[in-house]
Coordinates of C-alpha atoms and ligand atoms in Angstrom, one line a residue:
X1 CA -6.0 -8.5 -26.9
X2 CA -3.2 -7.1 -24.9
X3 CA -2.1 -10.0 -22.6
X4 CA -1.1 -13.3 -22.9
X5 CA 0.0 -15.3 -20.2
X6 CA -1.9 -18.2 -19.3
X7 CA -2.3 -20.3 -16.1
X8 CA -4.4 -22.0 -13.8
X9 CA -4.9 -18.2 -11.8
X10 CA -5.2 -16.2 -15.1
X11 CA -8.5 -18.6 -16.1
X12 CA -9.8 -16.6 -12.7
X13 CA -9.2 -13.3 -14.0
X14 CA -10.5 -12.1 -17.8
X15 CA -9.4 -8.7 -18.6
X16 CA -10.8 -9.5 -21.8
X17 CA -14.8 -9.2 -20.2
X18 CA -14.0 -7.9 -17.1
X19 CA -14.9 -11.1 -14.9
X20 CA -12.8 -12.0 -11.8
X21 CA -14.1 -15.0 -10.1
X22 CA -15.4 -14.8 -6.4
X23 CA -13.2 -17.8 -4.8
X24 CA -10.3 -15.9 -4.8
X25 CA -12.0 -13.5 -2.5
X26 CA -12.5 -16.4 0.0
X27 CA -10.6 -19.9 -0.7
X28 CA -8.3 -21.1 2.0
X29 CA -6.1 -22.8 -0.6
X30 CA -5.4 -20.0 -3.1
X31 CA -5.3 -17.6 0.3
X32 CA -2.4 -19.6 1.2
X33 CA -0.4 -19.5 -2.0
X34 CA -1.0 -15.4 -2.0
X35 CA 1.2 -15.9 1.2
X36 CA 3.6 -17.9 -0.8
X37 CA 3.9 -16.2 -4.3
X38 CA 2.9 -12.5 -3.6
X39 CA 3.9 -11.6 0.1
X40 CA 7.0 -13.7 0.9
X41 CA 8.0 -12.5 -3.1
X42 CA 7.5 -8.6 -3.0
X43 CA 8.7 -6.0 -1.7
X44 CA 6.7 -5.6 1.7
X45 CA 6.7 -1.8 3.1
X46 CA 8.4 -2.1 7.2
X47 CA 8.5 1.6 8.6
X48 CA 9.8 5.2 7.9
X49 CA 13.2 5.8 8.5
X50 CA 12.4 8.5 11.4
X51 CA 11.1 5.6 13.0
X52 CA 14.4 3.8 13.5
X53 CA 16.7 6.8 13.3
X54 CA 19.5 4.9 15.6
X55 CA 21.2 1.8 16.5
X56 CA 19.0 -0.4 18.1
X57 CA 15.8 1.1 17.2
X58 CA 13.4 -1.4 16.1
X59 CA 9.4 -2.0 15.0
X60 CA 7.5 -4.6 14.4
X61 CA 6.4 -4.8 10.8
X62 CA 4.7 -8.0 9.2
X63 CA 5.9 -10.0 6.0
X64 CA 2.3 -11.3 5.1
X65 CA 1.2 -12.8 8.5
X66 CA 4.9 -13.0 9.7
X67 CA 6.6 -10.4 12.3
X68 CA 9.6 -9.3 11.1
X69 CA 11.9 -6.8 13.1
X70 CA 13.2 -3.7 11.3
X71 CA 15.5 -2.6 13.2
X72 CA 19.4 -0.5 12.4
X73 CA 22.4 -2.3 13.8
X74 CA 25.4 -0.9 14.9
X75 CA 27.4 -0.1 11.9
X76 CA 23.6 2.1 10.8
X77 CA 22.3 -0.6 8.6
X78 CA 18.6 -0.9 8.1
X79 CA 18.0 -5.2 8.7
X80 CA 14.8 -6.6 8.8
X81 CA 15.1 -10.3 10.7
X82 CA 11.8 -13.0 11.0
X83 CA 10.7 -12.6 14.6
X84 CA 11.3 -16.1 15.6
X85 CA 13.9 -17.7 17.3
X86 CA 15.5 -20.3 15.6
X87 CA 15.3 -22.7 18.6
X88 CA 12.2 -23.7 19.5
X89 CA 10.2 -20.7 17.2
X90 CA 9.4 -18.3 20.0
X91 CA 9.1 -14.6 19.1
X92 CA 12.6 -12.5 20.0
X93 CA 10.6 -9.2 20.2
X94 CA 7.7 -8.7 21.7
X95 CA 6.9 -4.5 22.0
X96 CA 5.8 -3.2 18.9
X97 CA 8.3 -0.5 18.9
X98 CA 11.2 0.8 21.0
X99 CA 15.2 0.7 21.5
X100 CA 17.3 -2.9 22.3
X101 CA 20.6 -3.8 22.4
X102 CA 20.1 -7.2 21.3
X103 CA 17.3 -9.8 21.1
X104 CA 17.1 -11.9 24.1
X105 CA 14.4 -15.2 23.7
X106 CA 12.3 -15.6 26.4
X107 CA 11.8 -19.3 26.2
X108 CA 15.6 -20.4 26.7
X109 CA 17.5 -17.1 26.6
X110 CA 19.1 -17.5 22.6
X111 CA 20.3 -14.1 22.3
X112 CA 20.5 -12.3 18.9
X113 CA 22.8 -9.0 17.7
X114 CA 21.2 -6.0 16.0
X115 CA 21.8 -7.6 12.7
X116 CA 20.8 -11.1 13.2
X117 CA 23.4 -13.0 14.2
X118 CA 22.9 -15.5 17.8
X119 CA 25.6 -14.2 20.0
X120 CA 24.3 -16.0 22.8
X121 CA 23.3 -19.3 24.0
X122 CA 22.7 -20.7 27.5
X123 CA 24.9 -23.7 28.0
X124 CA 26.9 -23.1 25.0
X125 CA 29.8 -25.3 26.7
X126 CA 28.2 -27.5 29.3
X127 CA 24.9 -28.9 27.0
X128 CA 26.1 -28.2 23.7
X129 CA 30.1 -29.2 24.0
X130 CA 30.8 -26.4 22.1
X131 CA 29.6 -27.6 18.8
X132 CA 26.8 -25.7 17.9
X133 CA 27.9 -23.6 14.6
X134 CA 26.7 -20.3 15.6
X135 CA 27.4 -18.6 12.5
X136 CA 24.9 -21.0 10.7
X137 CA 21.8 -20.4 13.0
X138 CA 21.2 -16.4 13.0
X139 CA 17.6 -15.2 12.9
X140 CA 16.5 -15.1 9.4
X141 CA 16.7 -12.1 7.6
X142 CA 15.1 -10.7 4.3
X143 CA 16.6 -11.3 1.3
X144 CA 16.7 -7.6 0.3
X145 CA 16.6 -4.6 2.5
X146 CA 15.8 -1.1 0.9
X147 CA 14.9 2.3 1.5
X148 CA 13.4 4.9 -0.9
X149 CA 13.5 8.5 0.1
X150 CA 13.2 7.3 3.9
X151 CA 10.9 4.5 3.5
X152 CA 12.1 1.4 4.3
X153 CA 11.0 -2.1 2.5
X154 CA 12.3 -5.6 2.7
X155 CA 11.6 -8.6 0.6
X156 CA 12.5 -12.2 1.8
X157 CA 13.3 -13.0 -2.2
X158 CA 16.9 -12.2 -2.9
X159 CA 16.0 -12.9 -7.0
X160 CA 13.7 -9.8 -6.6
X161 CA 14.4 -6.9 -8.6
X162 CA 16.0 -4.4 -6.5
X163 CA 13.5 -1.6 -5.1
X164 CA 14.0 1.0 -7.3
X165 CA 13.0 -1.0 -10.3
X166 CA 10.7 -3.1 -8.8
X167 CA 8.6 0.1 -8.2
X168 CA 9.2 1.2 -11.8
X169 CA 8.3 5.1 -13.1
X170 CA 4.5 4.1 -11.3
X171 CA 5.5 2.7 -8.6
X172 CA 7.9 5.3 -7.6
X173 CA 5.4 8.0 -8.7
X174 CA 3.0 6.8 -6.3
X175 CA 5.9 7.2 -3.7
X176 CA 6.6 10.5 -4.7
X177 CA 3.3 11.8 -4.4
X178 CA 3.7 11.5 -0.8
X179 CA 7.7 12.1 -0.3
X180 CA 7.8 15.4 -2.3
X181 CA 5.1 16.7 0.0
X182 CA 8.1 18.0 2.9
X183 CA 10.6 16.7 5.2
X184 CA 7.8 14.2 6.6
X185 CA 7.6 13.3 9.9
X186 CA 5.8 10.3 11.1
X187 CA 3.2 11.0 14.2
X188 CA 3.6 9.0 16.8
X189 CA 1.4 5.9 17.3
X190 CA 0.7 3.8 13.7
X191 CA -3.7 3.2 14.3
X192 CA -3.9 -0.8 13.4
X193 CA -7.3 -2.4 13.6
X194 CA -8.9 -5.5 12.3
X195 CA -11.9 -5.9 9.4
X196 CA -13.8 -8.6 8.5
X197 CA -13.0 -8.6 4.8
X198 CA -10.1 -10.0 2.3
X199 CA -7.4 -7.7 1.7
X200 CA -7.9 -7.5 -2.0
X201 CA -11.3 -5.9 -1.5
X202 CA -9.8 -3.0 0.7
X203 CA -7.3 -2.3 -2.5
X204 CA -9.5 -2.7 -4.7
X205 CA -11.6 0.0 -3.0
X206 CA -8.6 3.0 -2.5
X207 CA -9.1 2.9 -6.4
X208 CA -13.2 3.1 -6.3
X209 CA -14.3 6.5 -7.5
X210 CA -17.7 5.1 -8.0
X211 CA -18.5 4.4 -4.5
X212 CA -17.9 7.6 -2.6
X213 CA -21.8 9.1 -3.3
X214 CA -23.5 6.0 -1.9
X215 CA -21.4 4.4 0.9
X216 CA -20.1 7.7 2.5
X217 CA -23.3 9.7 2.0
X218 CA -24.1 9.7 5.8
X219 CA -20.5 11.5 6.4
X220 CA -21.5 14.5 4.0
X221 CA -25.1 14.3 5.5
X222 CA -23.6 14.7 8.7
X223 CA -21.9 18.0 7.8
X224 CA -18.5 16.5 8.7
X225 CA -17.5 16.8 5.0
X226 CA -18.8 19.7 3.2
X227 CA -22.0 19.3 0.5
X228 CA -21.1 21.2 -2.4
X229 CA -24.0 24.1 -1.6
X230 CA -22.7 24.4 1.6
X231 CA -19.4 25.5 0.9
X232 CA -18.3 28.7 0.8
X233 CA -18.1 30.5 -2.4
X234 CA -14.6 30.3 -3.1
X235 CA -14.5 26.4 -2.4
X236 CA -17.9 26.9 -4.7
X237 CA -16.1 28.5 -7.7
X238 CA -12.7 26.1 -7.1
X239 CA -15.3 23.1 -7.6
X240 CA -16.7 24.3 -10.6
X241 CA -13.0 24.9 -11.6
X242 CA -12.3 20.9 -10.4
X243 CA -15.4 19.6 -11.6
X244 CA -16.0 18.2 -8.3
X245 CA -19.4 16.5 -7.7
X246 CA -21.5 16.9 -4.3
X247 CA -19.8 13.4 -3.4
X248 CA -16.4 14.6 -4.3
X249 CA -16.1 12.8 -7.4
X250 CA -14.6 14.8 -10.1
X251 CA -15.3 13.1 -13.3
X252 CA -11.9 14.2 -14.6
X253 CA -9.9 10.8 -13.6
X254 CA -7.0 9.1 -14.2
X255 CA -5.6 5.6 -14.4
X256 CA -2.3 5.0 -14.2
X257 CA -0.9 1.9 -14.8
X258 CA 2.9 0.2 -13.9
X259 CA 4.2 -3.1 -14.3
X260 CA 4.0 -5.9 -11.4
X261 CA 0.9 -4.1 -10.8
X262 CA 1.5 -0.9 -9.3
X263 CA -1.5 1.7 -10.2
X264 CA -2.8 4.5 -9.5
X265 CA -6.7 5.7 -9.5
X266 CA -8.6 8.7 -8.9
X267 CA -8.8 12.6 -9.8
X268 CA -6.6 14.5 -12.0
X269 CA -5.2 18.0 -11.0
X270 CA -4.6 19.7 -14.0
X271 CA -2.7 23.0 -14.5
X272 CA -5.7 25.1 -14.6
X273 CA -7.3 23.6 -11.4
X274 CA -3.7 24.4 -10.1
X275 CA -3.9 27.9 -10.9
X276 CA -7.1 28.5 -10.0
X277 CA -6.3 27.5 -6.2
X278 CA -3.5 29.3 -6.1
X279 CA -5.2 32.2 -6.7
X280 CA -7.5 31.2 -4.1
X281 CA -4.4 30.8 -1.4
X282 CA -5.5 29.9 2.1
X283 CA -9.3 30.1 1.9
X284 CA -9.2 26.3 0.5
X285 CA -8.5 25.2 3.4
X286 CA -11.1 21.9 3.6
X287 CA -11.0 20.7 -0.1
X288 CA -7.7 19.8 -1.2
X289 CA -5.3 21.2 1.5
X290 CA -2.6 18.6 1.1
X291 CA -2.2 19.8 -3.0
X292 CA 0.0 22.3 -2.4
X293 CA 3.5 21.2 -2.4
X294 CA 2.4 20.5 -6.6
X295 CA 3.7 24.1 -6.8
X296 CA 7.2 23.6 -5.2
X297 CA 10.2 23.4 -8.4
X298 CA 11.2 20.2 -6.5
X299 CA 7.8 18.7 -6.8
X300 CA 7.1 19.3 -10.6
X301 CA 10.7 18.7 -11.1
X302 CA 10.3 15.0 -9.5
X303 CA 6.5 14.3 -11.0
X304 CA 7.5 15.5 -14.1
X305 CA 4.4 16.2 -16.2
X306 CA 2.2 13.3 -15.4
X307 CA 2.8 13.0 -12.3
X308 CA 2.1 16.9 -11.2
X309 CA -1.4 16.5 -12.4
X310 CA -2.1 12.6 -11.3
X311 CA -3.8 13.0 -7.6
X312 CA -5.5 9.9 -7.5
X313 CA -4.5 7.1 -5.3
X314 CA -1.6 5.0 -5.9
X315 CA -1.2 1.1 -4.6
X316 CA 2.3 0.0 -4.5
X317 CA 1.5 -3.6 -5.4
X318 CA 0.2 -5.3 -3.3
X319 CA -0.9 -3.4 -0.8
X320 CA 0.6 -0.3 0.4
X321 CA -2.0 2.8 -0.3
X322 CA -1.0 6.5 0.0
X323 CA -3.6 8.9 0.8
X324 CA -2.9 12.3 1.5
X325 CA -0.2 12.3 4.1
X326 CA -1.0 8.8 5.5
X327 CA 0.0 5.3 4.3
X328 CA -2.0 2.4 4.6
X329 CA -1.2 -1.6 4.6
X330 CA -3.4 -4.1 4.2
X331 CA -2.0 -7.2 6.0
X332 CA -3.2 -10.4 4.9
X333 CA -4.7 -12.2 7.9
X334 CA -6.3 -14.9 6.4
X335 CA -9.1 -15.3 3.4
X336 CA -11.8 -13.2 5.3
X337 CA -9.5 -10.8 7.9
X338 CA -7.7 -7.8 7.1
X339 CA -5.5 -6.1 9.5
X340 CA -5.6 -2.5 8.7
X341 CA -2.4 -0.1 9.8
X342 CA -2.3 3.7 9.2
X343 CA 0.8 5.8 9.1
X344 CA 0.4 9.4 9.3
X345 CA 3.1 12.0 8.6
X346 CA 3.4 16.1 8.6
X347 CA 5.7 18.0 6.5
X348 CA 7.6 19.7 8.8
X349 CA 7.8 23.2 7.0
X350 CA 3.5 23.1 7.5
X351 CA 1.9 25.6 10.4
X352 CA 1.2 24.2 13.5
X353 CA -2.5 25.0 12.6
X354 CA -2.2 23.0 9.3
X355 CA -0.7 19.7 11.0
X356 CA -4.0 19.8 13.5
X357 CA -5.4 20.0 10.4
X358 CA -3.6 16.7 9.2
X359 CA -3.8 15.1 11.8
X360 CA -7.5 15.5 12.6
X361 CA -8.6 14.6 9.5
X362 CA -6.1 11.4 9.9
X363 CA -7.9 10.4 13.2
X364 CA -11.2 10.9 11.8
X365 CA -11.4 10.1 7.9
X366 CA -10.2 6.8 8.1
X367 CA -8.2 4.0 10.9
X368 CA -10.5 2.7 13.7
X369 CA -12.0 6.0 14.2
X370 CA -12.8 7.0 11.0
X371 CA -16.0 7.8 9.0
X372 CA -14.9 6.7 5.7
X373 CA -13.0 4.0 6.8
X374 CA -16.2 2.8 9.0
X375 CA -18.4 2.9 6.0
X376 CA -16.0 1.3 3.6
X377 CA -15.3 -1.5 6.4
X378 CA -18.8 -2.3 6.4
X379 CA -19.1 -2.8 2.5
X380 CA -15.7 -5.2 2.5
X381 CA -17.3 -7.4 5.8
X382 CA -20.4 -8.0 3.7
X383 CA -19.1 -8.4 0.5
X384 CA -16.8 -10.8 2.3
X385 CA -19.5 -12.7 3.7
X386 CA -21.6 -13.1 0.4
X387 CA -18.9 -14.3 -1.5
X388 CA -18.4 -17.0 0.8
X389 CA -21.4 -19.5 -0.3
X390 CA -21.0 -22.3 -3.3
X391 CA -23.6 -20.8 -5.3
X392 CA -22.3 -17.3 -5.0
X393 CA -18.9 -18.3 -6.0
X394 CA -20.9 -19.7 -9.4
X395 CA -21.0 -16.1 -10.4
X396 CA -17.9 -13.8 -11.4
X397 CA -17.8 -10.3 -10.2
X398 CA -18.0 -7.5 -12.4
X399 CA -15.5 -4.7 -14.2
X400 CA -16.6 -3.7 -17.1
X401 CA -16.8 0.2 -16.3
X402 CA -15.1 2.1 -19.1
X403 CA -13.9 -0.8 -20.5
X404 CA -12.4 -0.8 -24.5
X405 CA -13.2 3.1 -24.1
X406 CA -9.9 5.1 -24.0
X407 CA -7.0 5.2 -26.1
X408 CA -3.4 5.1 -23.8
X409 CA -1.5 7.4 -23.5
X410 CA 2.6 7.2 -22.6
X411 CA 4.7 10.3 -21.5
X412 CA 7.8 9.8 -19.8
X413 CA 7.9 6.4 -19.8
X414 CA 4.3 6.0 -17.8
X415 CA 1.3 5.0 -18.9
X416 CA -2.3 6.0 -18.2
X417 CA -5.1 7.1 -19.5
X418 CA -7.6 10.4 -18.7
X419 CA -11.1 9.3 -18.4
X420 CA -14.2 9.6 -16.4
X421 CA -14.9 7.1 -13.2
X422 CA -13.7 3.8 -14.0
X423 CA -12.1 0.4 -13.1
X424 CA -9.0 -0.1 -14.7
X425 CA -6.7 0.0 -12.1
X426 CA -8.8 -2.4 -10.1
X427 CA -8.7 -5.1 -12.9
X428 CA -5.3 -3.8 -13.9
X429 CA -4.2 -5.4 -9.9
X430 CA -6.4 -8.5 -10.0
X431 CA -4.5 -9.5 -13.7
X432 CA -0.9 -8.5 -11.9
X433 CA -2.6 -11.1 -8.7
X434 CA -2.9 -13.7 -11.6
X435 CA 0.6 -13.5 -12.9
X436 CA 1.9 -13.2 -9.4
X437 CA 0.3 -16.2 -8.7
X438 CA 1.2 -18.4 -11.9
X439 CA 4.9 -17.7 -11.6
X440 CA 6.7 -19.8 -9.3
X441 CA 9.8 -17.5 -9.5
X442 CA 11.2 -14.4 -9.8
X443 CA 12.6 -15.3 -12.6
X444 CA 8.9 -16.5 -14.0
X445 CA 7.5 -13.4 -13.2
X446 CA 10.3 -10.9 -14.4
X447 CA 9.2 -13.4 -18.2
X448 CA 5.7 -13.2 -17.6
X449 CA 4.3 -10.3 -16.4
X450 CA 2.6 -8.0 -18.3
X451 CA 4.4 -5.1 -19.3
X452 CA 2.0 -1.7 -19.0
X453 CA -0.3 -0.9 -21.9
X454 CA 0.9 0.7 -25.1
X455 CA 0.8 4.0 -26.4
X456 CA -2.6 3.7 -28.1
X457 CA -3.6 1.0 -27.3
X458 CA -7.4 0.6 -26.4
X459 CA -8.5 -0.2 -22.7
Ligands
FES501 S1 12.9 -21.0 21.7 FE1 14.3 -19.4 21.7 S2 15.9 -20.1 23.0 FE2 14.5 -21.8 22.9
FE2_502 FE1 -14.6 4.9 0.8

């Protein structure tokens, strides 16, 4: 048995049969304390750094179902301050985005500075005699404030780790897979939209390998993505090369697995699939056009040699997903709602035919608009839904695929393991959930959480 912590939430999730009980899918109560114990703990992703590149830039980001304002102040500090005015509540910022010199309250005109602090308040002398303490009423601002290579986080925990070792050698990995792909640029307009589901099943799903055949088959019916027959035959003989199935499933996958619950899930690249499409240059364009930059000396340098092949999707825990050259959060808006936001971002060395490329497939494989993401939302809504009744919640869910089946491995300080489809890094998050949820500290959680597998050991 590799873990070991116990609590009333780790009875709801048994790595040891791969059973993870239904409630916390849709109870109010343990809903609620994933608001407590994971959002208002981690480290929450705001915005990229392009998108607040001076003072007084600001967007609306959420802390679980809180707005918080990311925002730079004056002296160039990132600051990320709860969007609520410490009067009477209201919200100090209202546009999603945009450029302010301060934060004025609409209710009763409070007026904040760039960093926080209330600089203003209407009858100050006449209603208030002067002895309101200023200093001691700011809008409240996150504990920790953080960047890594131009994206921003906040936690509102100032016991948290600090970001570069909360995210660990996985976490950061996961990161990297999108940073080292170019100077990024984010396109203008973030795509948010709303699904009927619980956030945990839309993360659970950007690690589902197993799913792609079945749910999306009407989007490679359709001819939008190609059928493997279809293709031509250098995409033809660069599949065979990838082992890439008429779904797009390779069967060569990887799980890697961090601590606090950061994973990553999906195909690997190896060196041979690498070679092969270079030799194949432009004429892949549809398959696996955003691979490239794995060739740049910066890349490999940064991956290192698990990383470079690892192309699967990463989760920076809990619920930040890179996919190609978007970002996705998962907002928490209750037990059965997910709000759903899309970044999308272009290298800027790429051809202006390549970011059309990006960018259509951004409008159109997932967000609002997109096939995948319209298929997938469908699945969450109704596995939401019926796992909402008593008797359904009698019966655990299962993840047993692969399971006790692969020896670890650990290279430069990661560890993962090469497999076929499976769903580790799904039960890998739901035990992280647990421990999150049992610890009612930082401090608990730095003890208690489970440090990633051994070299060895079996999963
Ligand atoms: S609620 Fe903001 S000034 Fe009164
Ligand atoms: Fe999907």
């Amino acid at each position: 048995m590799l873990y070991d912590t116990q609590g009333p939430f780790r009875t709801m999730v048994d790595e040891n049969t791969g059973q993870v009980d239904r409630s916390i899918f849709a109870d109010q109560a343990i809903y609620e304390v994933e608001l407590e114990r994971i959002f208002a703990r981690a480290w929450n992703f705001m915005c990229h750094e392009t998108q607040i590149p001076k003072a007084g830039d600001f967007f609306l980001s959420f802390i679980g179902e809180e707005s918080v304002i990311a925002t730079r102040d004056k002296k160039g500090e990132l600051q990320v301050l709860l969007n609520s005015c410490r009067h009477r509540g209201n919200a100090v910022c209202r546009a999603e985005e945009g450029n302010a010199r301060s934060f004025l309250c609409t209710y009763h005109g409070w007026t904040y500075g760039l960093d926080g602090s209330l600089i203003g308040v209407p009858g100050y002398k006449d209603f208030y005699h002067e002895q309101l303490d200023k200093s001691q009423w700011g809008l409240v601002k996150a504990g920790k404030v953080a960047s890594y290579k131009g994206f921003v986080f906040a936690t509102m925990d100032p016991e948290a780790p600090d970001l570069e070792e909360y995210l660990g050698p996985v976490g950061r990995m996961g990161m990297d897979l999108l940073a080292e792909k170019g100077n990024l640029e984010l396109v203008g307009g973030v795509q948010k939209n709303l699904i009927g589901c619980n956030w945990k099943l839309a993360v659970d799903n950007l690690f589902d390998w197993y799913h792609s055949q079945i749910s999306h088959a009407s989007a490679f019916i359709s001819g939008f993505r190609p059928q493997l027959e279809k293709l031509s035959p250098e995409d033809q003989e660069l599949a065979r090369i990838a082992d890439i199935g008429a779904g797009g499933a390779r069967t060569l996958q990887r799980a890697v697995l961090g601590a606090y619950g950061h994973a990553i899930g999906g195909p690997r690249l190896t060196k041979i699939e690498r070679e092969a499409r270079a030799k194949l240059g432009d004429k892949v364009e549809i398959l696996l056009y955003d691979d490239r930059f794995r060739e740049l000396p910066k890349a490999q340098e940064v991956l290192g040699e698990v990383g470079i092949d690892t192309a699967g999707h990463p989760n920076i825990f809990p619920n930040l997903w890179m996919t190609g050259c978007q970002l996705a959060l998962r907002l928490p808006r209750g037990p059965s709602t997910c709000e759903i936001w899309w970044f999308t971002f272009v290298p800027k060395e790429v051809s202006e035919e390549r970011r059309k490329v990006i960018i259509h497939d951004a409008n159109h494989l997932f967000g609002p608009a997109g096939l995948l993401e319209q298929d997938d939302g469908e699945n969450w809504d109704q596995s939401t839904r019926a796992m909402r009744g008593v008797i359904a919640q009698r019966y655990p869910l299962n993840f047993q695929m692969g399971m006790g089946q692969t020896p670890v491995t650990v290279n430069e300080g990661v560890s993962y393991i090469d497999t076929s489809i499976n769903e580790h890094p799904q039960l890998w998050t739901y035990r992280a959930w647990a421990e999150w949820m049992d610890a009612d500290s930082w401090a608990q959680l730095k003890q208690t959480h489970s440090a990633p597998p051994k070299a060895g050991d079996l999963i």
